[in-house]
Coordinates of C-alpha atoms in Angstrom, one line a residue:
M1 CA -245.1 71.4 117.8
V2 CA -248.3 70.6 118.2
N3 CA -249.0 67.9 115.9
G4 CA -251.9 65.5 117.4
S5 CA -254.8 67.3 116.4
L6 CA -253.7 68.5 113.4
V7 CA -252.6 65.2 111.4
S8 CA -255.4 63.2 109.3
A9 CA -255.8 61.9 105.9
G10 CA -254.8 63.8 103.2
H11 CA -253.1 66.8 102.4
Q12 CA -253.2 69.9 105.3
E13 CA -251.5 73.3 104.8
M14 CA -251.9 76.2 106.9
H15 CA -250.9 79.6 105.0
D16 CA -251.8 82.2 108.0
I17 CA -252.6 83.5 111.2
A18 CA -254.5 86.0 112.8
V19 CA -255.9 86.4 116.8
V20 CA -258.5 88.1 117.7
G21 CA -259.1 88.4 122.0
S22 CA -258.6 84.5 123.2
T23 CA -259.4 83.3 119.7
L24 CA -256.9 81.7 117.2
V25 CA -257.7 81.3 114.0
A26 CA -255.3 79.8 111.3
V27 CA -255.7 79.8 107.9
G28 CA -254.6 77.3 105.2
I29 CA -255.7 74.2 102.3
H30 CA -257.0 70.9 103.0
H31 CA -257.0 68.0 100.3
S32 CA -258.9 65.1 101.7
G33 CA -258.6 62.6 98.8
E34 CA -255.3 62.6 96.6
A35 CA -253.5 65.2 96.2
N36 CA -253.3 64.5 92.7
D37 CA -257.1 65.0 92.1
P38 CA -257.9 68.5 90.7
N39 CA -261.8 68.5 92.8
G40 CA -261.3 68.3 97.2
W41 CA -259.3 71.1 97.4
D42 CA -260.5 73.3 100.3
A43 CA -260.6 76.8 101.9
A44 CA -259.4 75.7 105.4
V45 CA -259.8 77.3 108.5
W46 CA -258.6 75.9 112.4
V47 CA -259.6 77.7 115.5
S48 CA -257.5 77.3 119.3
S49 CA -258.7 78.7 122.7
D50 CA -255.2 77.9 123.9
G51 CA -252.8 77.0 121.2
M52 CA -252.3 73.9 122.0
T53 CA -256.0 73.0 120.8
W54 CA -256.3 72.9 117.2
T55 CA -259.9 72.2 115.1
R56 CA -260.5 72.4 111.9
V57 CA -263.7 74.4 111.2
S58 CA -266.0 72.0 108.7
N59 CA -269.5 71.1 107.8
E60 CA -269.3 75.5 106.4
P61 CA -270.3 75.4 102.9
S62 CA -268.6 78.8 102.4
L63 CA -265.7 76.8 102.5
E64 CA -266.7 73.1 101.3
V65 CA -266.9 74.4 97.2
A66 CA -266.1 71.8 93.8
G67 CA -263.2 72.8 92.5
Y68 CA -259.8 74.5 93.7
Q69 CA -260.3 77.0 97.0
A70 CA -257.1 78.0 99.4
M71 CA -256.8 80.4 101.5
Y72 CA -253.1 82.8 102.2
G73 CA -254.3 85.4 104.3
V74 CA -256.1 86.5 107.1
V75 CA -256.8 89.6 109.3
A76 CA -258.5 91.2 111.8
G77 CA -261.1 93.2 110.7
G78 CA -264.7 94.2 108.6
P79 CA -266.9 92.3 111.0
G80 CA -264.2 89.8 113.2
F81 CA -261.4 87.3 110.9
V82 CA -261.2 88.9 107.2
A83 CA -259.6 85.6 105.1
V84 CA -258.2 86.6 101.4
G85 CA -257.1 83.3 98.6
I86 CA -258.4 82.0 95.2
D87 CA -261.2 79.9 94.0
E88 CA -260.3 78.3 91.3
R89 CA -263.2 76.3 89.7
E90 CA -262.6 75.3 85.9
A91 CA -260.6 72.6 84.5
N92 CA -257.9 75.6 82.3
G93 CA -255.7 76.7 85.6
D94 CA -257.8 80.5 85.5
S95 CA -258.8 81.3 89.6
D96 CA -261.0 84.4 90.5
A97 CA -259.4 85.9 93.8
A98 CA -261.9 85.5 96.5
V99 CA -262.6 86.6 100.5
W100 CA -264.4 84.9 103.1
T101 CA -266.0 86.9 106.2
S102 CA -266.4 85.3 110.4
P103 CA -267.6 87.3 113.1
D104 CA -266.5 84.3 114.9
G105 CA -263.5 82.8 113.5
V106 CA -266.0 79.8 112.9
S107 CA -269.3 80.8 110.7
W108 CA -267.8 81.7 107.3
T109 CA -269.3 83.8 104.5
R110 CA -267.8 84.2 101.2
V111 CA -268.3 87.7 99.7
V112 CA -270.3 87.4 95.9
P113 CA -267.8 87.0 93.6
D114 CA -268.0 89.7 91.4
E115 CA -266.3 89.0 87.9
S116 CA -265.2 93.3 87.7
T117 CA -263.6 93.0 90.5
F118 CA -261.9 89.4 91.8
G119 CA -262.2 88.3 87.9
G120 CA -260.4 88.2 84.5
P121 CA -258.4 86.8 82.4
D122 CA -255.8 84.1 83.6
M123 CA -255.2 84.1 87.3
Q124 CA -255.9 86.6 90.0
G125 CA -255.7 85.5 93.7
M126 CA -254.7 87.1 96.8
F127 CA -251.8 86.6 99.2
V128 CA -252.4 89.0 102.1
V129 CA -254.7 91.4 103.7
A130 CA -254.2 93.4 106.0
S131 CA -256.4 95.6 108.5
G132 CA -256.8 99.8 109.4
P133 CA -259.0 102.9 110.1
L134 CA -260.3 103.4 106.8
G135 CA -260.7 100.0 106.1
V136 CA -259.1 96.6 104.8
V137 CA -255.9 96.0 102.1
A138 CA -255.7 93.2 99.8
V139 CA -252.4 92.4 97.8
G140 CA -252.1 89.5 94.9
V141 CA -251.6 88.9 91.7
D142 CA -253.6 89.8 88.4
G143 CA -252.4 87.9 85.8
S144 CA -248.8 88.2 86.0
R145 CA -249.1 91.6 87.6
A146 CA -248.7 92.5 91.4
T147 CA -252.3 93.9 92.2
V148 CA -254.2 95.6 95.1
W149 CA -257.5 95.5 96.8
F150 CA -259.2 97.5 98.5
S151 CA -262.3 97.2 101.1
P152 CA -263.4 100.3 103.4
D153 CA -265.5 96.6 105.4
G154 CA -263.9 93.7 104.5
L155 CA -268.1 92.6 102.3
T156 CA -267.7 95.1 99.3
W157 CA -264.3 95.4 97.2
T158 CA -262.7 98.3 94.4
R159 CA -260.0 97.0 92.1
V160 CA -257.0 99.0 91.8
P161 CA -256.2 99.7 89.0
H162 CA -252.6 98.6 88.4
D163 CA -250.2 101.2 87.2
E164 CA -246.8 99.5 86.4
D165 CA -244.8 103.0 86.6
L166 CA -245.9 102.8 89.7
I167 CA -246.1 98.7 91.4
G168 CA -243.7 97.8 88.4
S169 CA -244.0 95.3 85.4
P170 CA -245.2 91.6 84.6
D171 CA -243.7 88.4 86.2
Q172 CA -240.7 90.4 87.6
S173 CA -242.6 92.5 90.7
G174 CA -244.8 91.0 93.8
F175 CA -245.9 91.6 96.7
G176 CA -245.3 89.2 100.1
D177 CA -247.1 91.7 102.6
V178 CA -248.6 94.6 104.3
A179 CA -248.9 96.3 107.4
W180 CA -250.5 99.0 108.3
V181 CA -248.3 101.4 110.6
G182 CA -249.3 104.4 112.1
D183 CA -251.3 106.7 109.9
H184 CA -250.6 104.2 106.6
F185 CA -250.4 101.5 105.0
V186 CA -246.8 99.4 104.0
A187 CA -246.6 97.3 101.5
V188 CA -242.9 95.0 101.1
G189 CA -242.2 92.7 98.3
S190 CA -240.4 92.4 95.2
A191 CA -240.0 95.0 91.9
A192 CA -238.1 94.3 88.4
L193 CA -235.1 96.3 87.4
N194 CA -232.4 94.7 84.5
G195 CA -234.4 91.3 84.1
S196 CA -233.9 90.5 87.9
H197 CA -236.0 92.0 90.8
V198 CA -235.2 93.7 93.6
A199 CA -236.5 94.4 97.5
A200 CA -239.6 97.0 97.6
V201 CA -241.8 98.9 100.1
W202 CA -244.5 100.9 98.7
I203 CA -246.9 103.5 100.8
S204 CA -250.6 104.6 101.2
S205 CA -252.2 107.1 103.0
D206 CA -255.9 105.7 102.4
G207 CA -255.1 101.7 100.7
V208 CA -256.6 103.0 97.0
S209 CA -253.2 105.2 95.7
W210 CA -249.8 104.0 96.4
N211 CA -246.2 105.5 96.3
R212 CA -243.1 103.6 96.0
V213 CA -240.2 104.4 97.8
P214 CA -237.7 105.6 96.1
H215 CA -234.6 102.6 95.5
D216 CA -231.7 102.2 97.6
E217 CA -229.1 99.1 96.0
E218 CA -227.4 99.9 99.8
A219 CA -230.5 98.7 101.1
F220 CA -233.0 96.6 98.4
G221 CA -229.7 95.3 96.3
I222 CA -229.5 94.6 92.4
I223 CA -230.4 91.4 92.4
G224 CA -232.9 88.5 94.1
R225 CA -233.4 90.6 97.2
Q226 CA -237.3 90.5 97.7
M227 CA -239.2 91.6 101.5
A228 CA -241.7 88.4 102.2
A229 CA -243.2 90.0 105.4
I230 CA -243.3 93.2 108.4
A231 CA -244.4 94.2 110.9
S232 CA -244.1 97.5 113.9
F233 CA -242.3 97.6 116.6
D234 CA -241.0 100.1 119.4
G235 CA -237.9 100.6 117.2
G236 CA -239.6 101.2 113.6
L237 CA -240.3 98.4 111.2
V238 CA -238.3 95.0 110.2
A239 CA -239.1 93.4 107.1
V240 CA -237.8 89.7 106.2
G241 CA -237.2 88.0 103.4
S242 CA -234.4 86.2 101.5
D243 CA -232.0 87.1 98.5
A244 CA -231.1 85.3 95.0
D245 CA -229.2 82.9 96.9
A246 CA -231.9 81.4 99.2
R247 CA -230.4 83.5 102.7
A248 CA -232.5 85.0 104.8
V249 CA -232.7 88.8 104.4
V250 CA -233.6 91.5 107.3
W251 CA -234.4 95.3 107.3
T252 CA -235.4 97.4 109.5
S253 CA -236.7 101.4 108.7
Q254 CA -236.4 104.3 111.6
D255 CA -239.3 106.6 109.7
D256 CA -242.6 104.3 109.3
G257 CA -241.1 103.2 106.2
V258 CA -240.1 106.0 103.7
T259 CA -236.3 104.6 104.1
W260 CA -234.3 101.4 104.9
S261 CA -231.3 99.5 105.6
R262 CA -230.6 95.7 105.4
I263 CA -229.0 94.6 108.6
S264 CA -225.9 92.6 108.0
D265 CA -225.9 88.7 107.0
S266 CA -223.5 88.6 110.5
D267 CA -225.4 89.6 113.1
F268 CA -228.2 86.8 112.6
G269 CA -226.6 84.0 110.0
G270 CA -228.1 84.4 106.8
L271 CA -227.2 80.1 105.8
S272 CA -228.7 77.8 108.1
P273 CA -227.0 76.5 110.2
Y274 CA -225.5 73.3 108.5
G275 CA -224.5 76.3 105.4
G276 CA -227.6 75.8 103.7
R277 CA -230.2 78.0 102.4
S278 CA -232.8 80.5 105.1
E279 CA -235.4 81.9 104.2
M280 CA -237.5 84.1 106.7
Y281 CA -241.6 84.1 105.4
G282 CA -243.4 85.6 108.6
V283 CA -242.0 88.2 111.7
V284 CA -243.8 89.5 114.2
A285 CA -243.2 92.0 117.0
V286 CA -242.1 91.8 120.8
H287 CA -242.4 94.2 123.0
G288 CA -238.5 96.4 121.0
G289 CA -237.9 93.9 119.4
A290 CA -239.5 90.7 116.8
I291 CA -239.6 87.3 116.0
A292 CA -239.2 86.6 113.0
V293 CA -240.3 82.1 111.1
G294 CA -239.8 80.1 108.1
R295 CA -237.4 77.4 107.3
S296 CA -233.3 76.1 107.2
E297 CA -231.5 73.4 105.3
G298 CA -230.8 70.4 107.8
L299 CA -227.9 68.1 106.7
D300 CA -229.3 66.1 104.5
G301 CA -230.6 68.7 102.6
D302 CA -234.3 69.0 103.7
S303 CA -236.2 72.2 104.3
Q304 CA -236.9 72.4 108.8
A305 CA -239.1 75.0 110.8
A306 CA -236.7 77.5 112.0
V307 CA -237.6 80.4 114.5
W308 CA -235.2 83.8 114.5
G309 CA -235.2 86.6 117.7
S310 CA -234.1 90.3 118.1
D311 CA -234.4 92.7 120.9
D312 CA -233.8 95.6 118.9
G313 CA -235.0 94.7 115.0
L314 CA -231.1 95.1 115.2
W315 CA -229.1 92.3 116.3
W316 CA -230.6 88.5 115.6
R317 CA -229.9 84.7 117.0
R318 CA -231.6 81.9 115.8
L319 CA -233.8 80.5 118.4
A320 CA -234.7 76.9 117.1
V321 CA -234.3 74.7 114.2
F322 CA -236.9 72.3 114.3
V323 CA -234.9 69.2 112.5
A324 CA -237.4 66.0 111.8
P325 CA -237.6 64.1 109.4
G326 CA -239.1 64.7 105.8
E327 CA -239.7 68.5 105.5
Q328 CA -241.0 71.5 107.3
R329 CA -241.7 75.4 106.9
A330 CA -243.1 77.9 109.0
N331 CA -245.1 80.5 107.6
A332 CA -246.7 82.9 109.1
V333 CA -246.2 83.8 113.0
A334 CA -248.3 85.8 115.4
L335 CA -248.3 86.6 120.0
F336 CA -250.9 85.2 121.6
G337 CA -251.2 84.5 125.9
G338 CA -247.3 86.3 126.1
G339 CA -245.9 84.4 123.7
A340 CA -245.6 83.5 120.3
V341 CA -247.7 80.9 117.4
A342 CA -246.1 79.4 114.2
V343 CA -248.3 78.1 111.4
G344 CA -247.3 75.9 108.9
S345 CA -247.0 72.4 107.5
D346 CA -245.0 69.7 108.1
S347 CA -244.5 66.1 106.2
S348 CA -242.8 64.0 108.4
G349 CA -245.1 61.7 108.6
R350 CA -247.0 59.7 105.5
E351 CA -248.8 62.8 104.4
V352 CA -248.4 66.4 104.7
D353 CA -250.3 67.8 107.7
A354 CA -250.8 71.6 108.8
A355 CA -248.2 72.2 111.6
V356 CA -248.4 75.1 114.6
W357 CA -245.8 75.7 117.1
I358 CA -245.3 78.1 120.0
C359 CA -243.2 79.4 122.2
A360 CA -244.3 80.2 125.7
E361 CA -242.4 83.0 126.3
D362 CA -241.2 86.2 124.2
A363 CA -237.7 85.9 122.6

């Protein structure tokens, strides 16, 4: 685990990572004061040219605003990079969705916070973002409803009207990830079913009009399954997530997201090596296979960052569980320099720090 350049006073977490050329950009949250202080939580950006040495962007007005701001997703797109998250400036807990853009990962500009697009009663937040030839799609929440936003350029945004018949009922439906695949966007997450939730997939050719893939009980389950991340590889699509018992789950699709199959737990070990919970949060394609990252419970019940690999998306093996004091989790992973870079958080010290793990060679 890369550590030295990421340890600083306060609380730091990396939520997502994107790559453009030789520039790695990770986004998340930073707090330099007391964690229980509602003020001082800032959206945070780290940049690196090699994955080993990281610098947190500082003295950037768009990232240092009163109240609570956080970045949850970032993608190469728009003017260079587009990051999404939340902006909570009121003490009542209401928040608005927020978008930042950058040409180089270092200089950032906040998209003008238009209340009609990003705000409203209760909480609005963008958690994941994807880019395609037609524009940029962000997914998140509006109140308790799963919501989609679309932009042709990362700068001008429209909130897609909510369709409960399509997206699902409040509280039980949500998006985990979205990606451009072939000639359309594919979003994965969960949708309501019989008072619980099941894994769900939506498809859109333009980022605005969406269709839900019909529920398949064998693949998507009857209770508690949810997809957290999706990637496209030579063999089709792979999605990762968890089930009601907090076991890691893998799905694959050979037709660009129209039909799905769930991989048997025995093929990759849904539980941790110690029999505890395991969850996958991020996945990236590697040639004909994929690398997934997340967490597994250690012997003492603490959360440990974990990595799984597959040569074909069908047969998986656990590559590593990073056993260390405290708790760690890997939230996202990207390819870089012939290997992979994962980002997350590490609480093995006195405070929570941003964390980076590097795999020098493909799985």
